[in-house]
């Protein structure tokens, strides 16, 4: 059938039959990381303050000490055969310090995460080289323009999220804290090739002992300036007010969190931990309800329905989609958790056969909630479903998800092109655009019309 480019009312659209359907087709974004990209001297992001100088001095001293230690080891180990893994680890460390990150083995996956802007054709993609590429295009233009965000504090990026009801505010979760960027791209300086965004400014948020940020979530309530940050090594959730630059920790016991999702109406904050439990926070009173997962499991992926009444989740290593929902509204409402659907990934090279593999991520179209996409841990495919958020277990209906079909994106090498992230755009007026971020850094698009 060929590469799947879209879906029109439950019919998959490929390159062979695309002329029969009036749907927009977006070309794949070919990632160009431009190795060795450096900040320009006249960049507004280039910091020459005392703290920045101290960081550089520390790095220079560390490089010097590594070199001295290497010379010492070479003198002392001429006649000693060190284990191969020791020498390999040493070589990796030296290449990292010398700036040759492109040669490090863990760079097999260039990209880490991505996020759609809530009401603009802007897509932010985080890379292993500690940069964020922001791709933007006009509504009637297929050309993607690229600007790059880079800062010495933005190390070890793990997550991204755009602020709702804001022109260009992006939160980037990092190793030591959160970088909140205010991006105002100048159309006169647009470029197809990656260039440092000199018109961006950044606030750095951090809280003592709150490191290894694993997830960030903006409060979507109008006029709110709250940003939640979760740590992978602490049970505490920190709520930042970016207007007053203050923080409020929600301290809870635990060894770390996995993800957070703020409901579209702002009333609920879902927090999944790595210890078999999840919490649903009531953001009006900041009280929570515990949700116990099946033994030995934790939540791998989650997405809210647009009406904020239902949350779709999947467990690590499992192929089931669950739903968390309320039985009714009012003071007697009850929060329930139920298995909704089991999915299977097509076997590579055999579209008619399926196999069971863990779900890696799920995404629900944020505009109308009528389409759901699934990617898997060990598959090159994207499974597409129709979704009916009104036909849920609370009403005794079990057919809220129906399989449309699967696509392998027209690529065959799973080792480099496997999907690692998916996200729906919410700014389409007549359909839903699904972005698929691959392991090799390319971004493919699937346009769907319900």
Short mmCIF file of C-alpha atoms in Angstrom, two decimals:
data_model
loop_
_atom_site.label_atom_id
_atom_site.label_comp_id
_atom_site.label_asym_id
_atom_site.label_seq_id
_atom_site.Cartn_x
_atom_site.Cartn_y
_atom_site.Cartn_z
CA UNK A 1 0.00 0.00 0.00
CA UNK A 2 2.96 2.31 0.50
CA UNK A 3 3.75 4.84 3.16
CA UNK A 4 0.70 5.98 5.12
CA UNK A 5 0.35 9.77 4.86
CA UNK A 6 -3.04 10.26 6.46
CA UNK A 7 -6.46 8.91 7.33
CA UNK A 8 -9.83 10.05 5.99
CA UNK A 9 -12.91 8.84 7.88
CA UNK A 10 -11.38 5.47 8.84
CA UNK A 11 -9.68 4.96 5.45
CA UNK A 12 -5.89 5.00 5.42
CA UNK A 13 -4.39 7.30 2.80
CA UNK A 14 -1.09 6.31 1.19
CA UNK A 15 1.12 7.84 -1.46
CA UNK A 16 -0.72 5.71 -4.02
CA UNK A 17 -4.22 7.04 -3.36
CA UNK A 18 -3.58 10.47 -1.82
CA UNK A 19 -4.98 12.22 -4.93
CA UNK A 20 -8.45 10.86 -4.11
CA UNK A 21 -8.65 12.78 -0.84
CA UNK A 22 -8.48 16.49 -0.13
CA UNK A 23 -6.18 16.39 2.89
CA UNK A 24 -2.98 18.36 3.53
CA UNK A 25 0.24 16.37 3.36
CA UNK A 26 3.22 17.55 5.40
CA UNK A 27 6.71 16.52 4.34
CA UNK A 28 9.05 14.80 6.78
CA UNK A 29 11.36 17.08 8.76
CA UNK A 30 14.94 16.03 8.12
CA UNK A 31 16.86 16.86 11.27
CA UNK A 32 20.14 18.74 10.89
CA UNK A 33 21.89 19.12 14.24
CA UNK A 34 24.88 21.09 12.88
CA UNK A 35 27.63 19.51 15.05
CA UNK A 36 29.69 21.94 17.06
CA UNK A 37 27.01 24.64 17.12
CA UNK A 38 28.23 27.45 19.39
CA UNK A 39 26.65 30.60 20.75
CA UNK A 40 27.63 33.77 18.95
CA UNK A 41 29.41 36.50 20.87
CA UNK A 42 26.60 38.97 20.24
CA UNK A 43 23.88 36.52 21.26
CA UNK A 44 21.58 37.62 24.06
CA UNK A 45 21.96 34.11 25.50
CA UNK A 46 25.73 34.33 25.83
CA UNK A 47 26.42 34.97 29.52
CA UNK A 48 29.66 36.56 30.67
CA UNK A 49 28.71 37.02 34.30
CA UNK A 50 30.67 35.84 37.33
CA UNK A 51 28.71 32.61 37.69
CA UNK A 52 29.15 31.73 34.03
CA UNK A 53 32.88 32.36 34.35
CA UNK A 54 33.02 30.11 37.41
CA UNK A 55 31.33 27.28 35.48
CA UNK A 56 33.88 27.61 32.67
CA UNK A 57 36.78 27.63 35.17
CA UNK A 58 35.47 24.46 36.79
CA UNK A 59 35.13 22.74 33.42
CA UNK A 60 38.66 23.77 32.40
CA UNK A 61 40.05 22.48 35.68
CA UNK A 62 38.21 19.19 35.26
CA UNK A 63 39.61 18.73 31.75
CA UNK A 64 43.11 19.41 33.06
CA UNK A 65 42.74 16.89 35.88
CA UNK A 66 41.40 14.26 33.48
CA UNK A 67 44.42 14.77 31.26
CA UNK A 68 46.83 14.51 34.18
CA UNK A 69 45.13 11.34 35.40
CA UNK A 70 45.30 9.83 31.93
CA UNK A 71 49.06 10.46 31.71
CA UNK A 72 49.54 8.91 35.15
CA UNK A 73 47.55 5.79 34.23
CA UNK A 74 49.41 5.39 30.95
CA UNK A 75 52.77 5.52 32.81
CA UNK A 76 51.63 3.02 35.44
CA UNK A 77 49.84 0.55 33.18
CA UNK A 78 52.34 -0.03 30.39
CA UNK A 79 52.62 -3.71 31.26
CA UNK A 80 49.11 -4.17 32.60
CA UNK A 81 46.18 -5.13 30.41
CA UNK A 82 43.22 -3.12 31.61
CA UNK A 83 39.76 -4.55 30.91
CA UNK A 84 38.35 -3.35 27.61
CA UNK A 85 35.27 -1.84 29.24
CA UNK A 86 37.49 0.30 31.50
CA UNK A 87 39.39 1.72 28.54
CA UNK A 88 36.16 2.29 26.61
CA UNK A 89 34.59 4.12 29.54
CA UNK A 90 37.70 6.28 29.87
CA UNK A 91 37.61 7.16 26.16
CA UNK A 92 33.94 8.11 26.42
CA UNK A 93 34.62 10.38 29.40
CA UNK A 94 37.46 12.17 27.61
CA UNK A 95 35.42 12.68 24.44
CA UNK A 96 32.58 14.15 26.50
CA UNK A 97 34.90 16.62 28.20
CA UNK A 98 36.56 17.52 24.92
CA UNK A 99 33.23 18.38 23.36
CA UNK A 100 33.07 15.47 20.89
CA UNK A 101 29.64 14.41 22.05
CA UNK A 102 28.72 13.24 18.57
CA UNK A 103 31.10 10.28 18.98
CA UNK A 104 29.67 9.00 22.27
CA UNK A 105 27.95 5.58 21.98
CA UNK A 106 24.71 6.70 23.72
CA UNK A 107 24.13 9.11 20.85
CA UNK A 108 22.46 6.30 18.90
CA UNK A 109 19.21 8.14 19.60
CA UNK A 110 19.67 11.77 18.55
CA UNK A 111 16.39 13.06 19.94
CA UNK A 112 14.65 12.74 23.30
CA UNK A 113 11.23 14.41 23.33
CA UNK A 114 8.97 16.88 21.52
CA UNK A 115 5.95 19.10 22.12
CA UNK A 116 3.40 20.86 19.88
CA UNK A 117 2.49 24.48 20.58
CA UNK A 118 -1.18 24.60 21.71
CA UNK A 119 -2.36 27.08 19.06
CA UNK A 120 0.50 27.68 16.60
CA UNK A 121 2.25 25.53 14.02
CA UNK A 122 5.33 25.24 16.23
CA UNK A 123 7.06 22.03 17.26
CA UNK A 124 9.81 21.88 19.89
CA UNK A 125 12.27 18.95 19.78
CA UNK A 126 14.92 18.23 22.41
CA UNK A 127 18.25 16.68 21.40
CA UNK A 128 20.92 14.69 23.20
CA UNK A 129 23.37 17.57 22.66
CA UNK A 130 21.42 19.69 25.20
CA UNK A 131 19.69 21.86 22.59
CA UNK A 132 16.05 22.40 21.66
CA UNK A 133 15.09 22.96 18.02
CA UNK A 134 11.92 24.96 17.47
CA UNK A 135 10.29 24.32 14.07
CA UNK A 136 7.64 26.74 12.83
CA UNK A 137 5.63 27.12 9.64
CA UNK A 138 2.80 29.32 8.42
CA UNK A 139 -0.68 27.87 7.97
CA UNK A 140 -0.47 27.81 4.15
CA UNK A 141 3.26 27.12 3.86
CA UNK A 142 4.86 23.68 3.97
CA UNK A 143 8.33 25.06 4.78
CA UNK A 144 9.58 24.50 8.32
CA UNK A 145 11.85 27.21 9.74
CA UNK A 146 14.20 26.25 12.54
CA UNK A 147 15.64 28.14 15.51
CA UNK A 148 17.78 26.66 18.28
CA UNK A 149 17.66 27.19 22.05
CA UNK A 150 20.90 26.58 23.93
CA UNK A 151 22.15 27.51 27.40
CA UNK A 152 24.77 26.27 29.84
CA UNK A 153 22.04 25.52 32.43
CA UNK A 154 20.04 23.43 29.95
CA UNK A 155 21.82 20.11 30.46
CA UNK A 156 20.29 16.65 30.46
CA UNK A 157 16.92 17.56 28.91
CA UNK A 158 14.11 15.13 29.73
CA UNK A 159 10.80 16.86 28.94
CA UNK A 160 9.12 19.81 27.21
CA UNK A 161 5.78 21.58 27.44
CA UNK A 162 4.41 24.78 25.92
CA UNK A 163 2.37 27.11 28.10
CA UNK A 164 -1.29 27.31 27.19
CA UNK A 165 -2.66 30.72 26.22
CA UNK A 166 0.81 32.12 25.61
CA UNK A 167 2.49 33.11 22.37
CA UNK A 168 5.78 31.34 22.86
CA UNK A 169 6.58 30.20 26.41
CA UNK A 170 8.30 26.81 26.66
CA UNK A 171 9.28 24.90 29.82
CA UNK A 172 12.28 22.57 29.45
CA UNK A 173 12.92 20.05 32.21
CA UNK A 174 16.63 19.45 32.81
CA UNK A 175 19.05 17.69 35.14
CA UNK A 176 19.20 20.45 37.76
CA UNK A 177 16.00 22.45 37.21
CA UNK A 178 13.63 23.95 34.65
CA UNK A 179 14.46 26.44 31.90
CA UNK A 180 11.45 28.60 30.99
CA UNK A 181 11.96 30.21 27.58
CA UNK A 182 10.09 33.17 26.17
CA UNK A 183 10.42 32.88 22.39
CA UNK A 184 9.59 35.71 20.02
CA UNK A 185 10.81 34.67 16.59
CA UNK A 186 11.50 37.51 14.19
CA UNK A 187 10.10 36.59 10.72
CA UNK A 188 12.95 38.56 9.14
CA UNK A 189 15.51 36.22 10.72
CA UNK A 190 13.85 32.95 9.78
CA UNK A 191 16.03 30.21 8.35
CA UNK A 192 15.48 26.67 7.19
CA UNK A 193 18.85 25.72 8.67
CA UNK A 194 19.24 25.65 12.48
CA UNK A 195 20.35 28.99 13.92
CA UNK A 196 20.60 30.19 17.50
CA UNK A 197 17.45 32.10 18.46
CA UNK A 198 18.89 35.43 19.60
CA UNK A 199 15.49 36.94 20.41
CA UNK A 200 14.68 34.41 23.16
CA UNK A 201 15.04 35.00 26.89
CA UNK A 202 15.11 32.45 29.70
CA UNK A 203 14.29 32.16 33.42
CA UNK A 204 15.96 29.33 35.31
CA UNK A 205 13.88 27.69 38.04
CA UNK A 206 15.29 25.35 40.67
CA UNK A 207 14.50 24.15 44.18
CA UNK A 208 16.97 22.74 46.75
CA UNK A 209 17.25 18.96 46.45
CA UNK A 210 14.80 18.82 43.55
CA UNK A 211 16.88 17.49 40.65
CA UNK A 212 16.57 15.07 37.73
CA UNK A 213 13.37 16.69 36.48
CA UNK A 214 11.36 14.02 34.69
CA UNK A 215 8.14 15.87 33.83
CA UNK A 216 6.72 19.40 33.66
CA UNK A 217 3.09 20.52 33.34
CA UNK A 218 1.50 23.96 32.92
CA UNK A 219 -1.75 24.93 34.61
CA UNK A 220 -4.07 25.64 31.62
CA UNK A 221 -6.44 27.83 33.66
CA UNK A 222 -6.80 31.34 32.17
CA UNK A 223 -4.48 33.94 33.77
CA UNK A 224 -2.60 31.21 35.66
CA UNK A 225 1.19 31.29 35.79
CA UNK A 226 1.70 27.99 37.61
CA UNK A 227 4.15 25.34 36.43
CA UNK A 228 4.51 21.93 38.08
CA UNK A 229 7.82 20.05 38.04
CA UNK A 230 8.33 16.42 39.05
CA UNK A 231 11.62 14.74 39.97
CA UNK A 232 12.72 11.22 39.09
CA UNK A 233 14.50 10.84 42.46
CA UNK A 234 12.11 12.59 44.85
CA UNK A 235 8.41 12.26 45.59
CA UNK A 236 8.09 16.03 45.97
CA UNK A 237 6.25 18.04 43.32
CA UNK A 238 7.30 21.70 43.08
CA UNK A 239 4.74 24.28 41.92
CA UNK A 240 6.42 27.37 40.48
CA UNK A 241 4.72 30.72 39.95
CA UNK A 242 6.64 32.15 37.02
CA UNK A 243 5.11 35.60 37.46
CA UNK A 244 6.38 36.07 41.02
CA UNK A 245 9.26 33.58 40.64
CA UNK A 246 8.23 31.78 43.81
CA UNK A 247 7.91 28.05 44.53
CA UNK A 248 5.71 25.85 46.67
CA UNK A 249 6.74 22.21 47.27
CA UNK A 250 4.14 19.48 47.65
CA UNK A 251 6.23 17.18 49.80
CA UNK A 252 5.38 13.51 49.67
CA UNK A 253 7.38 10.40 50.51
CA UNK A 254 8.66 8.37 47.60
CA UNK A 255 11.72 7.60 45.53
CA UNK A 256 10.62 9.46 42.43
CA UNK A 257 7.96 10.18 39.82
CA UNK A 258 7.45 9.08 36.23
CA UNK A 259 5.14 11.66 34.62
CA UNK A 260 2.54 14.38 35.20
CA UNK A 261 -0.52 15.46 33.24
CA UNK A 262 -2.59 18.56 34.04
CA UNK A 263 -6.23 18.25 32.96
CA UNK A 264 -7.42 20.66 30.21
CA UNK A 265 -9.80 22.43 32.63
CA UNK A 266 -7.04 22.88 35.21
CA UNK A 267 -8.93 21.11 38.00
CA UNK A 268 -6.81 17.94 38.21
CA UNK A 269 -3.12 17.14 38.22
CA UNK A 270 -2.28 13.48 37.64
CA UNK A 271 1.08 12.33 39.01
CA UNK A 272 2.43 8.82 38.34
CA UNK A 273 5.16 7.53 40.62
CA UNK A 274 7.64 4.73 40.06
CA UNK A 275 6.46 2.80 43.11
CA UNK A 276 3.18 1.31 41.96
CA UNK A 277 0.92 4.21 42.95
CA UNK A 278 -0.41 7.34 41.30
CA UNK A 279 -1.99 10.48 42.71
CA UNK A 280 -4.84 12.59 41.41
CA UNK A 281 -4.47 16.09 42.84
CA UNK A 282 -7.47 18.39 43.26
CA UNK A 283 -5.82 21.71 42.33
CA UNK A 284 -8.52 23.80 44.01
CA UNK A 285 -7.78 22.45 47.49
CA UNK A 286 -4.44 20.74 46.75
CA UNK A 287 -5.61 17.43 48.16
CA UNK A 288 -5.09 14.14 46.40
CA UNK A 289 -6.52 10.67 46.00
CA UNK A 290 -4.25 7.63 45.78
CA UNK A 291 -4.62 5.26 42.84
CA UNK A 292 -3.06 1.83 43.27
CA UNK A 293 -1.65 0.18 40.14
CA UNK A 294 -1.59 -3.59 39.55
CA UNK A 295 1.25 -5.25 41.52
CA UNK A 296 4.72 -4.50 40.16
CA UNK A 297 3.53 -2.01 37.53
CA UNK A 298 3.72 1.73 37.04
CA UNK A 299 2.21 4.15 34.54
CA UNK A 300 4.24 4.48 31.33
CA UNK A 301 2.04 6.91 29.36
CA UNK A 302 -1.05 9.05 29.98
CA UNK A 303 -3.26 11.55 28.13
CA UNK A 304 -6.40 13.45 29.10
CA UNK A 305 -9.62 13.58 27.12
CA UNK A 306 -10.55 17.14 26.07
CA UNK A 307 -13.51 17.17 28.51
CA UNK A 308 -11.16 16.49 31.47
CA UNK A 309 -13.47 13.70 32.66
CA UNK A 310 -11.37 10.75 31.49
CA UNK A 311 -7.67 9.94 31.58
CA UNK A 312 -6.22 7.24 29.32
CA UNK A 313 -3.15 5.46 30.70
CA UNK A 314 -0.93 2.46 29.91
CA UNK A 315 1.40 0.47 32.17
CA UNK A 316 5.09 -0.17 31.63
CA UNK A 317 5.72 -3.32 29.60
CA UNK A 318 2.01 -3.97 29.04
CA UNK A 319 -0.19 -3.72 25.95
CA UNK A 320 -3.41 -2.63 27.67
CA UNK A 321 -5.01 0.80 27.68
CA UNK A 322 -6.79 1.74 30.90
CA UNK A 323 -9.10 4.63 31.71
CA UNK A 324 -9.44 6.61 34.93
CA UNK A 325 -12.86 8.23 35.17
CA UNK A 326 -15.42 9.68 37.55
CA UNK A 327 -18.73 7.94 38.18
CA UNK A 328 -20.59 11.23 38.56
CA UNK A 329 -20.09 14.87 39.50
CA UNK A 330 -20.70 16.56 42.81
CA UNK A 331 -19.63 15.76 46.38
CA UNK A 332 -20.25 12.00 45.97
CA UNK A 333 -18.11 11.55 42.88
CA UNK A 334 -15.94 8.44 42.83
CA UNK A 335 -12.70 7.96 40.95
CA UNK A 336 -12.47 4.58 39.21
CA UNK A 337 -9.80 2.76 37.22
CA UNK A 338 -10.63 0.15 34.58
CA UNK A 339 -8.98 -1.73 31.71
CA UNK A 340 -10.41 -0.47 28.43
CA UNK A 341 -8.66 -2.17 25.50
CA UNK A 342 -5.75 -4.49 24.58
CA UNK A 343 -3.62 -3.50 21.60
CA UNK A 344 -1.15 -5.50 19.53
CA UNK A 345 1.66 -4.26 17.32
CA UNK A 346 1.98 -5.49 13.70
CA UNK A 347 5.02 -7.70 13.12
CA UNK A 348 7.72 -6.00 11.08
CA UNK A 349 7.40 -6.91 7.40
CA UNK A 350 4.12 -8.77 8.01
CA UNK A 351 1.26 -6.27 8.21
CA UNK A 352 -1.36 -9.00 8.49
CA UNK A 353 0.21 -10.52 11.62
CA UNK A 354 0.41 -9.06 15.08
CA UNK A 355 2.47 -9.55 18.20
CA UNK A 356 2.17 -8.44 21.79
CA UNK A 357 4.65 -5.81 22.94
CA UNK A 358 4.59 -3.10 25.55
CA UNK A 359 3.05 0.28 24.80
CA UNK A 360 5.61 3.07 24.74
CA UNK A 361 3.34 6.08 24.40
CA UNK A 362 -0.26 7.00 23.67
CA UNK A 363 -1.66 10.29 22.34
CA UNK A 364 -5.24 11.53 22.04
CA UNK A 365 -6.24 14.29 19.61
CA UNK A 366 -6.59 17.31 21.88
CA UNK A 367 -9.03 19.21 19.66
CA UNK A 368 -11.92 16.74 19.63
CA UNK A 369 -10.68 13.53 21.26
CA UNK A 370 -11.79 11.43 18.28
CA UNK A 371 -8.44 9.87 17.39
CA UNK A 372 -5.92 7.97 19.51
CA UNK A 373 -2.44 6.86 18.42
CA UNK A 374 -0.17 4.23 19.99
CA UNK A 375 3.53 3.41 19.59
CA UNK A 376 5.29 0.37 21.01
CA UNK A 377 8.54 -0.60 22.72
CA UNK A 378 9.64 -3.06 20.03
CA UNK A 379 7.85 -2.08 16.87
CA UNK A 380 8.30 0.31 13.98
CA UNK A 381 4.54 0.84 13.69
CA UNK A 382 2.04 3.46 14.77
CA UNK A 383 -1.43 2.10 15.55
CA UNK A 384 -4.35 4.45 14.85
CA UNK A 385 -7.72 4.21 16.62
CA UNK A 386 -11.04 6.01 16.61
CA UNK A 387 -11.95 7.19 20.08
CA UNK A 388 -15.33 7.95 21.61
CA UNK A 389 -14.73 9.62 24.96
CA UNK A 390 -18.47 9.58 25.69
CA UNK A 391 -18.81 5.79 25.33
CA UNK A 392 -16.89 4.86 28.46
CA UNK A 393 -17.19 2.10 31.08
CA UNK A 394 -19.29 4.34 33.31
CA UNK A 395 -22.04 3.97 30.73
CA UNK A 396 -21.49 0.23 30.36
CA UNK A 397 -19.96 0.56 26.88
CA UNK A 398 -16.68 -1.23 26.01
CA UNK A 399 -16.26 -0.12 22.39
CA UNK A 400 -14.85 3.37 22.89
CA UNK A 401 -11.70 2.44 20.90
CA UNK A 402 -11.80 0.93 17.39
CA UNK A 403 -8.71 0.09 15.33
CA UNK A 404 -8.38 1.98 12.04
CA UNK A 405 -5.06 0.46 10.99
CA UNK A 406 -1.31 0.69 11.43
CA UNK A 407 1.53 2.34 9.56
CA UNK A 408 5.25 1.67 9.51
CA UNK A 409 5.97 5.19 8.16
CA UNK A 410 7.49 3.71 5.01
CA UNK A 411 10.80 2.79 6.69
CA UNK A 412 12.30 -0.62 7.34
CA UNK A 413 15.26 -0.17 9.70
CA UNK A 414 13.67 -0.38 13.16
CA UNK A 415 16.98 0.15 14.95
CA UNK A 416 17.26 3.77 13.81
CA UNK A 417 13.76 4.79 12.72
CA UNK A 418 11.62 3.39 15.53
CA UNK A 419 9.07 5.93 16.81
CA UNK A 420 10.02 7.25 20.25
CA UNK A 421 7.46 10.07 20.72
CA UNK A 422 4.08 11.02 19.28
CA UNK A 423 1.97 14.15 19.73
CA UNK A 424 -1.18 15.66 18.22
CA UNK A 425 -1.43 19.27 17.12
CA UNK A 426 -4.39 21.18 18.53
CA UNK A 427 -4.45 24.05 16.03
CA UNK A 428 -6.04 22.20 13.08
CA UNK A 429 -9.56 23.33 12.22
CA UNK A 430 -10.83 20.38 10.19
CA UNK A 431 -8.69 17.45 11.29
CA UNK A 432 -5.83 16.29 13.51
CA UNK A 433 -2.12 16.25 12.68
CA UNK A 434 -0.06 13.56 14.41
CA UNK A 435 3.68 14.16 14.65
CA UNK A 436 5.88 11.07 14.98
CA UNK A 437 9.41 11.57 16.27
CA UNK A 438 11.77 8.79 15.22
CA UNK A 439 14.91 7.50 16.84
CA UNK A 440 17.03 8.87 13.97
CA UNK A 441 15.69 12.38 14.58
CA UNK A 442 13.27 12.59 11.65
CA UNK A 443 9.71 13.78 12.19
CA UNK A 444 6.88 12.32 10.11
CA UNK A 445 3.29 13.55 10.00
CA UNK A 446 -0.06 11.79 9.66
CA UNK A 447 -3.13 13.96 8.96
CA UNK A 448 -6.45 12.51 10.11
CA UNK A 449 -10.02 13.53 9.34
CA UNK A 450 -12.69 12.02 11.61
#
